[in-house]
Amino acid sequence: MKLKLNRLAIFCLILGFNSVCAQEEIIFEEHFDGDSLNTDIWNYEEGDGCPNLCGWGNNEEQVYNRNYVEVIDGNLVITAVKKDGEYYSGKINSKGNLEFTYGEIEVKAKLAPGTGLWPAIWMLGSDIDTVGWPACGEIDILEYVGREPDMVFTSLHTPASHGETINTKKSYFEDIEEGYHTYKAIWTKDYIEFFVDGNQVYRFTPKAYDDEHYPYRKDFYFLINMAIGGNFGGPEVDDTIFPAKFYVDYIKVKKLN
């Protein structure tokens, strides 16, 4: 792990005259305090992916620009707009700064509804520049597409199954677009399990523990973005929804017991 932001929390349950205490080690915690992005942790991604990955590999329509990433009132706010006939949005990652292996990851976020929008909180293997995608592995903690209201997608992409991966679950949550909700992944050396608002939605246990089926025994880093259109978010975009805002209240990573 490149940036280690550990703290130890101690919780005690008082039972009569005795108390039982449990220790919780926080690997990383981000509450987006202040009025600007912490660039010791987060990097901006900008442009349209060209020349190497035009459309960001998914025929997405947006151009990423740091001006559409803000920190406001304790939230990360990513705004999508249409300006002068072009779509713009924001994307950040923690590559090279915050990278870790295993943990209980919890995010609290408020989705941006609307046909064509594709907000996501996800992770990529830190060796992507060496081995490429999908060999690096991908963990999608939260994906939402506005053309399918009330649905949350949690997915894993591996060399054995990627793109239209079989390692995915689409879960129905009525009015998931309303207010803030929590999205959790428990990532271990043997399985990855996903939760929405404390409800288990998917558990992935591979049929083989090799690089083809489980490239998840190494460091990963975070990505947070809101795409527009593309293979998954599109094909149609409702231009009446702009500006649209995706809010992230916090990200917390706890060490597994």
mmCIF file of C-alpha atoms in Angstrom:
data_model
loop_
_atom_site.group_PDB
_atom_site.id
_atom_site.type_symbol
_atom_site.label_atom_id
_atom_site.label_comp_id
_atom_site.label_asym_id
_atom_site.label_seq_id
_atom_site.Cartn_x
_atom_site.Cartn_y
_atom_site.Cartn_z
ATOM 1 C CA MET A 1 0.000 0.000 0.000
ATOM 2 C CA LYS A 2 1.515 3.310 -1.105
ATOM 3 C CA LEU A 3 -0.240 5.631 1.339
ATOM 4 C CA LYS A 4 -1.068 4.101 4.669
ATOM 5 C CA LEU A 5 -3.558 6.116 6.699
ATOM 6 C CA ASN A 6 -4.207 3.793 9.602
ATOM 7 C CA ARG A 7 -5.936 4.501 12.871
ATOM 8 C CA LEU A 8 -7.216 2.217 15.561
ATOM 9 C CA ALA A 9 -10.775 2.548 16.808
ATOM 10 C CA ILE A 10 -11.822 0.804 20.007
ATOM 11 C CA PHE A 11 -15.466 -0.001 20.623
ATOM 12 C CA CYS A 12 -16.686 -1.198 24.010
ATOM 13 C CA LEU A 13 -19.972 -2.848 24.912
ATOM 14 C CA ILE A 14 -20.805 -2.538 28.583
ATOM 15 C CA LEU A 15 -22.503 -5.624 29.995
ATOM 16 C CA GLY A 16 -23.302 -5.219 33.675
ATOM 17 C CA PHE A 17 -20.009 -4.581 35.453
ATOM 18 C CA ASN A 18 -17.956 -5.945 32.558
ATOM 19 C CA SER A 19 -17.064 -4.472 29.244
ATOM 20 C CA VAL A 20 -16.184 -6.195 25.985
ATOM 21 C CA CYS A 21 -13.950 -4.226 23.639
ATOM 22 C CA ALA A 22 -13.269 -4.757 19.958
ATOM 23 C CA GLN A 23 -10.532 -3.100 17.952
ATOM 24 C CA GLU A 24 -11.152 -1.816 14.457
ATOM 25 C CA GLU A 25 -8.256 -0.790 12.258
ATOM 26 C CA ILE A 26 -9.073 1.863 9.665
ATOM 27 C CA ILE A 27 -6.801 1.575 6.641
ATOM 28 C CA PHE A 28 -8.209 4.680 4.960
ATOM 29 C CA GLU A 29 -10.996 7.160 5.590
ATOM 30 C CA GLU A 30 -12.038 10.065 3.379
ATOM 31 C CA HIS A 31 -14.847 12.456 4.316
ATOM 32 C CA PHE A 32 -14.086 15.099 1.693
ATOM 33 C CA ASP A 33 -13.672 17.848 4.251
ATOM 34 C CA GLY A 34 -12.451 21.279 3.262
ATOM 35 C CA ASP A 35 -13.150 22.998 -0.009
ATOM 36 C CA SER A 36 -10.832 21.231 -2.458
ATOM 37 C CA LEU A 37 -9.778 17.740 -3.463
ATOM 38 C CA ASN A 38 -6.885 16.211 -1.518
ATOM 39 C CA THR A 39 -4.374 15.703 -4.309
ATOM 40 C CA ASP A 40 -2.056 13.793 -1.983
ATOM 41 C CA ILE A 41 -4.575 10.980 -2.448
ATOM 42 C CA TRP A 42 -6.598 11.743 -5.575
ATOM 43 C CA ASN A 43 -5.575 12.283 -9.185
ATOM 44 C CA TYR A 44 -7.729 13.927 -11.831
ATOM 45 C CA GLU A 45 -8.325 12.062 -15.072
ATOM 46 C CA GLU A 46 -9.016 14.334 -18.021
ATOM 47 C CA GLY A 47 -9.841 14.146 -21.707
ATOM 48 C CA ASP A 48 -11.753 11.642 -23.844
ATOM 49 C CA GLY A 49 -9.308 8.754 -23.530
ATOM 50 C CA CYS A 50 -7.673 9.347 -26.908
ATOM 51 C CA PRO A 51 -5.392 8.372 -28.496
ATOM 52 C CA ASN A 52 -4.920 5.105 -26.641
ATOM 53 C CA LEU A 53 -8.443 4.507 -25.306
ATOM 54 C CA CYS A 54 -10.884 6.753 -27.157
ATOM 55 C CA GLY A 55 -14.284 6.823 -25.505
ATOM 56 C CA TRP A 56 -12.592 5.262 -22.466
ATOM 57 C CA GLY A 57 -12.979 1.812 -24.029
ATOM 58 C CA ASN A 58 -16.789 1.937 -23.873
ATOM 59 C CA ASN A 59 -17.721 4.487 -26.566
ATOM 60 C CA GLU A 60 -18.531 6.983 -23.818
ATOM 61 C CA GLU A 61 -19.470 10.476 -24.958
ATOM 62 C CA GLN A 62 -18.079 12.681 -22.193
ATOM 63 C CA VAL A 63 -14.850 14.602 -21.920
ATOM 64 C CA TYR A 64 -13.475 14.545 -18.389
ATOM 65 C CA ASN A 65 -12.402 17.879 -16.959
ATOM 66 C CA ARG A 66 -11.251 18.678 -13.423
ATOM 67 C CA ASN A 67 -13.574 21.692 -13.317
ATOM 68 C CA TYR A 68 -16.471 19.267 -12.873
ATOM 69 C CA VAL A 69 -14.995 17.720 -9.716
ATOM 70 C CA GLU A 70 -15.675 19.695 -6.547
ATOM 71 C CA VAL A 71 -15.631 19.287 -2.775
ATOM 72 C CA ILE A 72 -18.689 20.967 -1.258
ATOM 73 C CA ASP A 73 -20.147 20.689 2.259
ATOM 74 C CA GLY A 74 -18.337 17.448 3.065
ATOM 75 C CA ASN A 75 -19.126 15.782 -0.246
ATOM 76 C CA LEU A 76 -17.263 14.935 -3.385
ATOM 77 C CA VAL A 77 -19.496 16.327 -6.145
ATOM 78 C CA ILE A 78 -19.104 15.236 -9.758
ATOM 79 C CA THR A 79 -21.212 17.259 -12.180
ATOM 80 C CA ALA A 80 -22.185 16.248 -15.708
ATOM 81 C CA VAL A 81 -23.138 18.967 -18.194
ATOM 82 C CA LYS A 82 -23.694 19.580 -21.881
ATOM 83 C CA LYS A 83 -21.885 22.679 -23.098
ATOM 84 C CA ASP A 84 -21.511 23.898 -26.678
ATOM 85 C CA GLY A 85 -22.702 20.528 -27.962
ATOM 86 C CA GLU A 86 -20.155 18.566 -25.904
ATOM 87 C CA TYR A 87 -20.693 16.465 -22.782
ATOM 88 C CA TYR A 88 -18.410 17.072 -19.800
ATOM 89 C CA SER A 89 -18.028 15.298 -16.472
ATOM 90 C CA GLY A 90 -15.459 14.420 -13.818
ATOM 91 C CA LYS A 91 -13.281 11.466 -12.872
ATOM 92 C CA ILE A 92 -10.687 10.883 -10.162
ATOM 93 C CA ASN A 93 -8.508 7.963 -9.080
ATOM 94 C CA SER A 94 -6.080 7.098 -6.286
ATOM 95 C CA LYS A 95 -3.491 5.367 -8.472
ATOM 96 C CA GLY A 96 0.033 5.595 -7.081
ATOM 97 C CA ASN A 97 -1.207 7.208 -3.872
ATOM 98 C CA LEU A 98 -3.715 4.923 -2.187
ATOM 99 C CA GLU A 99 -3.320 1.263 -3.131
ATOM 100 C CA PHE A 100 -4.086 -1.685 -0.875
ATOM 101 C CA THR A 101 -4.910 -5.397 -0.738
ATOM 102 C CA TYR A 102 -8.070 -6.701 0.998
ATOM 103 C CA GLY A 103 -10.428 -4.878 3.292
ATOM 104 C CA GLU A 104 -14.000 -3.927 4.060
ATOM 105 C CA ILE A 105 -14.808 -0.993 1.794
ATOM 106 C CA GLU A 106 -17.833 1.192 2.477
ATOM 107 C CA VAL A 107 -19.014 4.163 0.451
ATOM 108 C CA LYS A 108 -21.953 6.475 1.088
ATOM 109 C CA ALA A 109 -23.245 8.130 -2.059
ATOM 110 C CA LYS A 110 -26.217 9.813 -3.701
ATOM 111 C CA LEU A 111 -26.843 8.828 -7.303
ATOM 112 C CA ALA A 112 -27.493 11.094 -10.265
ATOM 113 C CA PRO A 113 -30.616 9.845 -12.103
ATOM 114 C CA GLY A 114 -31.332 10.379 -15.781
ATOM 115 C CA THR A 115 -31.137 8.440 -19.028
ATOM 116 C CA GLY A 116 -27.566 8.348 -20.267
ATOM 117 C CA LEU A 117 -25.833 8.803 -16.921
ATOM 118 C CA TRP A 118 -23.467 6.177 -15.545
ATOM 119 C CA PRO A 119 -22.026 7.024 -12.104
ATOM 120 C CA ALA A 120 -19.596 4.480 -10.669
ATOM 121 C CA ILE A 121 -17.260 3.719 -7.788
ATOM 122 C CA TRP A 122 -14.813 0.988 -8.713
ATOM 123 C CA MET A 123 -11.272 -0.373 -8.472
ATOM 124 C CA LEU A 124 -8.502 -1.526 -10.796
ATOM 125 C CA GLY A 125 -5.402 -3.601 -10.167
ATOM 126 C CA SER A 126 -2.341 -1.416 -9.641
ATOM 127 C CA ASP A 127 -0.371 -3.458 -12.179
ATOM 128 C CA ILE A 128 -2.604 -2.304 -15.058
ATOM 129 C CA ASP A 129 0.259 -0.503 -16.823
ATOM 130 C CA THR A 130 2.228 -3.753 -16.872
ATOM 131 C CA VAL A 131 -0.383 -6.422 -17.577
ATOM 132 C CA GLY A 132 -3.231 -4.363 -19.062
ATOM 133 C CA TRP A 133 -6.988 -4.834 -18.661
ATOM 134 C CA PRO A 134 -8.618 -7.258 -17.869
ATOM 135 C CA ALA A 135 -5.536 -9.057 -16.523
ATOM 136 C CA CYS A 136 -5.245 -6.411 -13.808
ATOM 137 C CA GLY A 137 -8.760 -7.210 -12.572
ATOM 138 C CA GLU A 138 -11.660 -4.857 -11.869
ATOM 139 C CA ILE A 139 -14.003 -4.550 -8.873
ATOM 140 C CA ASP A 140 -17.193 -2.565 -9.462
ATOM 141 C CA ILE A 141 -18.526 -1.627 -6.013
ATOM 142 C CA LEU A 142 -21.293 0.517 -7.469
ATOM 143 C CA GLU A 143 -22.527 1.092 -10.988
ATOM 144 C CA TYR A 144 -25.817 2.726 -11.869
ATOM 145 C CA VAL A 145 -27.260 3.511 -15.283
ATOM 146 C CA GLY A 146 -30.112 5.984 -15.546
ATOM 147 C CA ARG A 147 -31.905 4.005 -18.241
ATOM 148 C CA GLU A 148 -32.620 1.312 -15.603
ATOM 149 C CA PRO A 149 -34.109 3.099 -12.585
ATOM 150 C CA ASP A 150 -34.012 1.420 -9.159
ATOM 151 C CA MET A 151 -31.214 -0.931 -10.206
ATOM 152 C CA VAL A 152 -27.712 -1.266 -8.747
ATOM 153 C CA PHE A 153 -24.972 -3.201 -10.538
ATOM 154 C CA THR A 154 -22.076 -4.923 -8.764
ATOM 155 C CA SER A 155 -19.565 -6.707 -10.988
ATOM 156 C CA LEU A 156 -16.125 -8.256 -11.316
ATOM 157 C CA HIS A 157 -14.033 -8.372 -14.472
ATOM 158 C CA THR A 158 -11.315 -10.994 -14.837
ATOM 159 C CA PRO A 159 -9.383 -12.462 -17.773
ATOM 160 C CA ALA A 160 -11.782 -15.429 -17.687
ATOM 161 C CA SER A 161 -14.890 -13.212 -17.925
ATOM 162 C CA HIS A 162 -14.914 -9.501 -18.745
ATOM 163 C CA GLY A 163 -16.911 -6.910 -20.628
ATOM 164 C CA GLU A 164 -20.224 -8.782 -20.655
ATOM 165 C CA THR A 165 -18.986 -10.516 -17.527
ATOM 166 C CA ILE A 166 -20.872 -13.409 -15.974
ATOM 167 C CA ASN A 167 -19.604 -12.253 -12.571
ATOM 168 C CA THR A 168 -22.266 -9.617 -12.046
ATOM 169 C CA LYS A 169 -25.480 -8.955 -10.173
ATOM 170 C CA LYS A 170 -28.243 -6.466 -10.901
ATOM 171 C CA SER A 171 -30.259 -5.723 -7.765
ATOM 172 C CA TYR A 172 -33.557 -3.883 -7.416
ATOM 173 C CA PHE A 173 -33.877 -1.194 -4.741
ATOM 174 C CA GLU A 174 -36.971 0.939 -4.986
ATOM 175 C CA ASP A 175 -36.146 4.659 -5.144
ATOM 176 C CA ILE A 176 -32.404 4.044 -4.829
ATOM 177 C CA GLU A 177 -32.016 7.433 -6.511
ATOM 178 C CA GLU A 178 -33.540 9.182 -3.481
ATOM 179 C CA GLY A 179 -31.116 10.322 -0.815
ATOM 180 C CA TYR A 180 -27.853 8.714 0.288
ATOM 181 C CA HIS A 181 -27.195 4.970 0.426
ATOM 182 C CA THR A 182 -24.268 2.803 1.496
ATOM 183 C CA TYR A 183 -22.420 0.452 -0.836
ATOM 184 C CA LYS A 184 -19.993 -2.072 0.628
ATOM 185 C CA ALA A 185 -17.515 -4.638 -0.638
ATOM 186 C CA ILE A 186 -15.800 -7.177 1.599
ATOM 187 C CA TRP A 187 -12.681 -8.205 -0.301
ATOM 188 C CA THR A 188 -10.729 -11.226 0.946
ATOM 189 C CA LYS A 189 -8.136 -13.561 -0.509
ATOM 190 C CA ASP A 190 -10.868 -16.141 -1.189
ATOM 191 C CA TYR A 191 -14.046 -14.206 -2.073
ATOM 192 C CA ILE A 192 -15.573 -10.771 -2.658
ATOM 193 C CA GLU A 193 -18.982 -9.922 -1.233
ATOM 194 C CA PHE A 194 -21.191 -6.909 -2.001
ATOM 195 C CA PHE A 195 -23.861 -5.118 0.064
ATOM 196 C CA VAL A 196 -26.296 -2.244 -0.483
ATOM 197 C CA ASP A 197 -27.644 -0.558 2.656
ATOM 198 C CA GLY A 198 -26.481 -3.581 4.641
ATOM 199 C CA ASN A 199 -28.242 -6.084 2.385
ATOM 200 C CA GLN A 200 -26.063 -8.711 0.747
ATOM 201 C CA VAL A 201 -26.566 -8.628 -3.023
ATOM 202 C CA TYR A 202 -23.753 -10.768 -4.422
ATOM 203 C CA ARG A 203 -20.911 -13.032 -3.313
ATOM 204 C CA PHE A 204 -18.221 -14.093 -5.763
ATOM 205 C CA THR A 205 -16.168 -17.212 -5.122
ATOM 206 C CA PRO A 206 -14.107 -18.259 -8.152
ATOM 207 C CA LYS A 207 -13.929 -21.764 -9.513
ATOM 208 C CA ALA A 208 -10.131 -21.497 -9.510
ATOM 209 C CA TYR A 209 -7.670 -19.338 -7.587
ATOM 210 C CA ASP A 210 -5.434 -18.327 -10.464
ATOM 211 C CA ASP A 211 -4.769 -15.113 -12.379
ATOM 212 C CA GLU A 212 -7.461 -15.958 -14.919
ATOM 213 C CA HIS A 213 -10.282 -16.302 -12.407
ATOM 214 C CA TYR A 214 -9.176 -14.381 -9.307
ATOM 215 C CA PRO A 215 -6.661 -11.598 -10.008
ATOM 216 C CA TYR A 216 -7.503 -10.095 -6.606
ATOM 217 C CA ARG A 217 -4.549 -11.020 -4.403
ATOM 218 C CA LYS A 218 -2.630 -7.785 -4.975
ATOM 219 C CA ASP A 219 -2.972 -4.023 -4.614
ATOM 220 C CA PHE A 220 -5.889 -2.144 -6.183
ATOM 221 C CA TYR A 221 -6.786 1.544 -6.367
ATOM 222 C CA PHE A 222 -10.038 3.531 -6.459
ATOM 223 C CA LEU A 223 -11.791 5.279 -9.338
ATOM 224 C CA ILE A 224 -14.859 7.537 -9.023
ATOM 225 C CA ASN A 225 -16.551 8.975 -12.080
ATOM 226 C CA MET A 226 -19.756 9.698 -13.925
ATOM 227 C CA ALA A 227 -19.756 8.630 -17.559
ATOM 228 C CA ILE A 228 -22.299 9.684 -20.159
ATOM 229 C CA GLY A 229 -23.690 7.377 -22.839
ATOM 230 C CA GLY A 230 -21.569 4.587 -24.212
ATOM 231 C CA ASN A 231 -21.999 0.836 -24.391
ATOM 232 C CA PHE A 232 -23.423 0.565 -20.875
ATOM 233 C CA GLY A 233 -24.743 4.020 -20.049
ATOM 234 C CA GLY A 234 -26.346 4.682 -23.446
ATOM 235 C CA PRO A 235 -27.091 4.552 -26.225
ATOM 236 C CA GLU A 236 -29.499 7.466 -25.726
ATOM 237 C CA VAL A 237 -28.860 10.532 -23.560
ATOM 238 C CA ASP A 238 -31.646 12.753 -22.252
ATOM 239 C CA ASP A 239 -30.274 16.270 -22.593
ATOM 240 C CA THR A 240 -32.954 17.704 -20.295
ATOM 241 C CA ILE A 241 -31.297 16.180 -17.200
ATOM 242 C CA PHE A 242 -28.240 18.452 -17.195
ATOM 243 C CA PRO A 243 -26.615 19.600 -15.033
ATOM 244 C CA ALA A 244 -26.634 16.331 -13.065
ATOM 245 C CA LYS A 245 -24.716 15.764 -9.830
ATOM 246 C CA PHE A 246 -23.249 12.615 -8.239
ATOM 247 C CA TYR A 247 -22.433 12.974 -4.534
ATOM 248 C CA VAL A 248 -20.023 10.891 -2.446
ATOM 249 C CA ASP A 249 -20.202 11.537 1.301
ATOM 250 C CA TYR A 250 -17.409 9.233 2.446
ATOM 251 C CA ILE A 251 -15.174 6.277 1.663
ATOM 252 C CA LYS A 252 -13.919 4.050 4.448
ATOM 253 C CA VAL A 253 -11.636 1.018 4.278
ATOM 254 C CA LYS A 254 -11.325 -1.213 7.328
ATOM 255 C CA LYS A 255 -8.796 -3.976 7.804
ATOM 256 C CA LEU A 256 -10.321 -7.439 7.886
ATOM 257 C CA ASN A 257 -10.220 -9.253 11.207
#
